Coordinates of C-alpha atoms in Angstrom, one line a residue:
M641 CA -4.4 5.5 14.0
E642 CA -5.4 1.9 13.9
I643 CA -3.4 -0.1 11.4
T644 CA -4.3 -3.7 10.6
S645 CA -3.3 -6.2 7.9
I646 CA -4.9 -5.8 4.5
R647 CA -6.8 -9.0 4.0
T648 CA -9.5 -8.2 1.5
E649 CA -10.0 -6.1 -1.6
K650 CA -12.2 -3.8 0.5
D651 CA -9.3 -3.3 3.1
Y652 CA -7.0 -2.6 0.1
I653 CA -9.3 0.1 -1.3
L654 CA -9.8 1.7 2.1
A655 CA -6.0 1.7 2.6
L656 CA -5.4 3.4 -0.8
Q657 CA -8.0 6.0 0.1
R658 CA -6.4 6.7 3.4
I659 CA -3.0 6.9 1.8
D660 CA -4.4 9.5 -0.6
T661 CA -5.5 11.7 2.4
L662 CA -2.1 11.3 4.1
M663 CA 0.0 12.2 1.0
D664 CA 0.9 15.7 2.4
A665 CA 1.8 14.5 5.8
K666 CA 4.9 16.1 7.3
P667 CA 7.9 14.0 8.4
N668 CA 8.1 13.1 12.0
T669 CA 4.4 13.2 12.6
K670 CA 1.9 10.5 13.5
E671 CA 0.3 10.9 10.1
F672 CA 3.6 10.4 8.3
D673 CA 4.2 7.2 10.3
E674 CA 0.7 6.0 9.4
L675 CA 1.4 6.8 5.8
N676 CA 4.6 4.8 5.8
S677 CA 2.9 1.8 7.5
L678 CA 0.0 1.8 5.1
V679 CA 2.3 2.0 2.1
H680 CA 4.2 -1.0 3.3
L681 CA 1.0 -3.0 3.9
V682 CA -0.2 -2.1 0.4
E683 CA 3.0 -3.2 -1.2
V684 CA 2.8 -6.5 0.6
Y685 CA -0.8 -7.0 -0.5
E686 CA -0.1 -6.0 -4.1
E687 CA 2.9 -8.3 -4.3
K688 CA 0.7 -11.2 -3.3
H689 CA -2.5 -10.4 -5.2
Y690 CA -1.3 -8.3 -8.2
K691 CA 2.0 -9.9 -8.9
I692 CA 3.4 -9.1 -12.3
D693 CA 5.4 -12.0 -13.8
A694 CA 8.7 -11.2 -15.6
P695 CA 8.2 -10.9 -19.3
S696 CA 9.0 -13.8 -21.6
P697 CA 12.4 -13.3 -23.4
I698 CA 10.5 -13.4 -26.6
F699 CA 8.8 -10.1 -25.7
M700 CA 12.0 -8.4 -24.6

């Protein structure tokens, strides 16, 4: 398990693919820890690069 920051779109896609393979990981395993770490890194990347602004009050 080598976990690094997600810096590029390619890193992001690879992380999503790896998450997909780890979705059935059992708790308290290395795979589960890797899954949790990758999910956190993806959330950070998405917050920075795919941020969704709050809707305008007009649209609410």
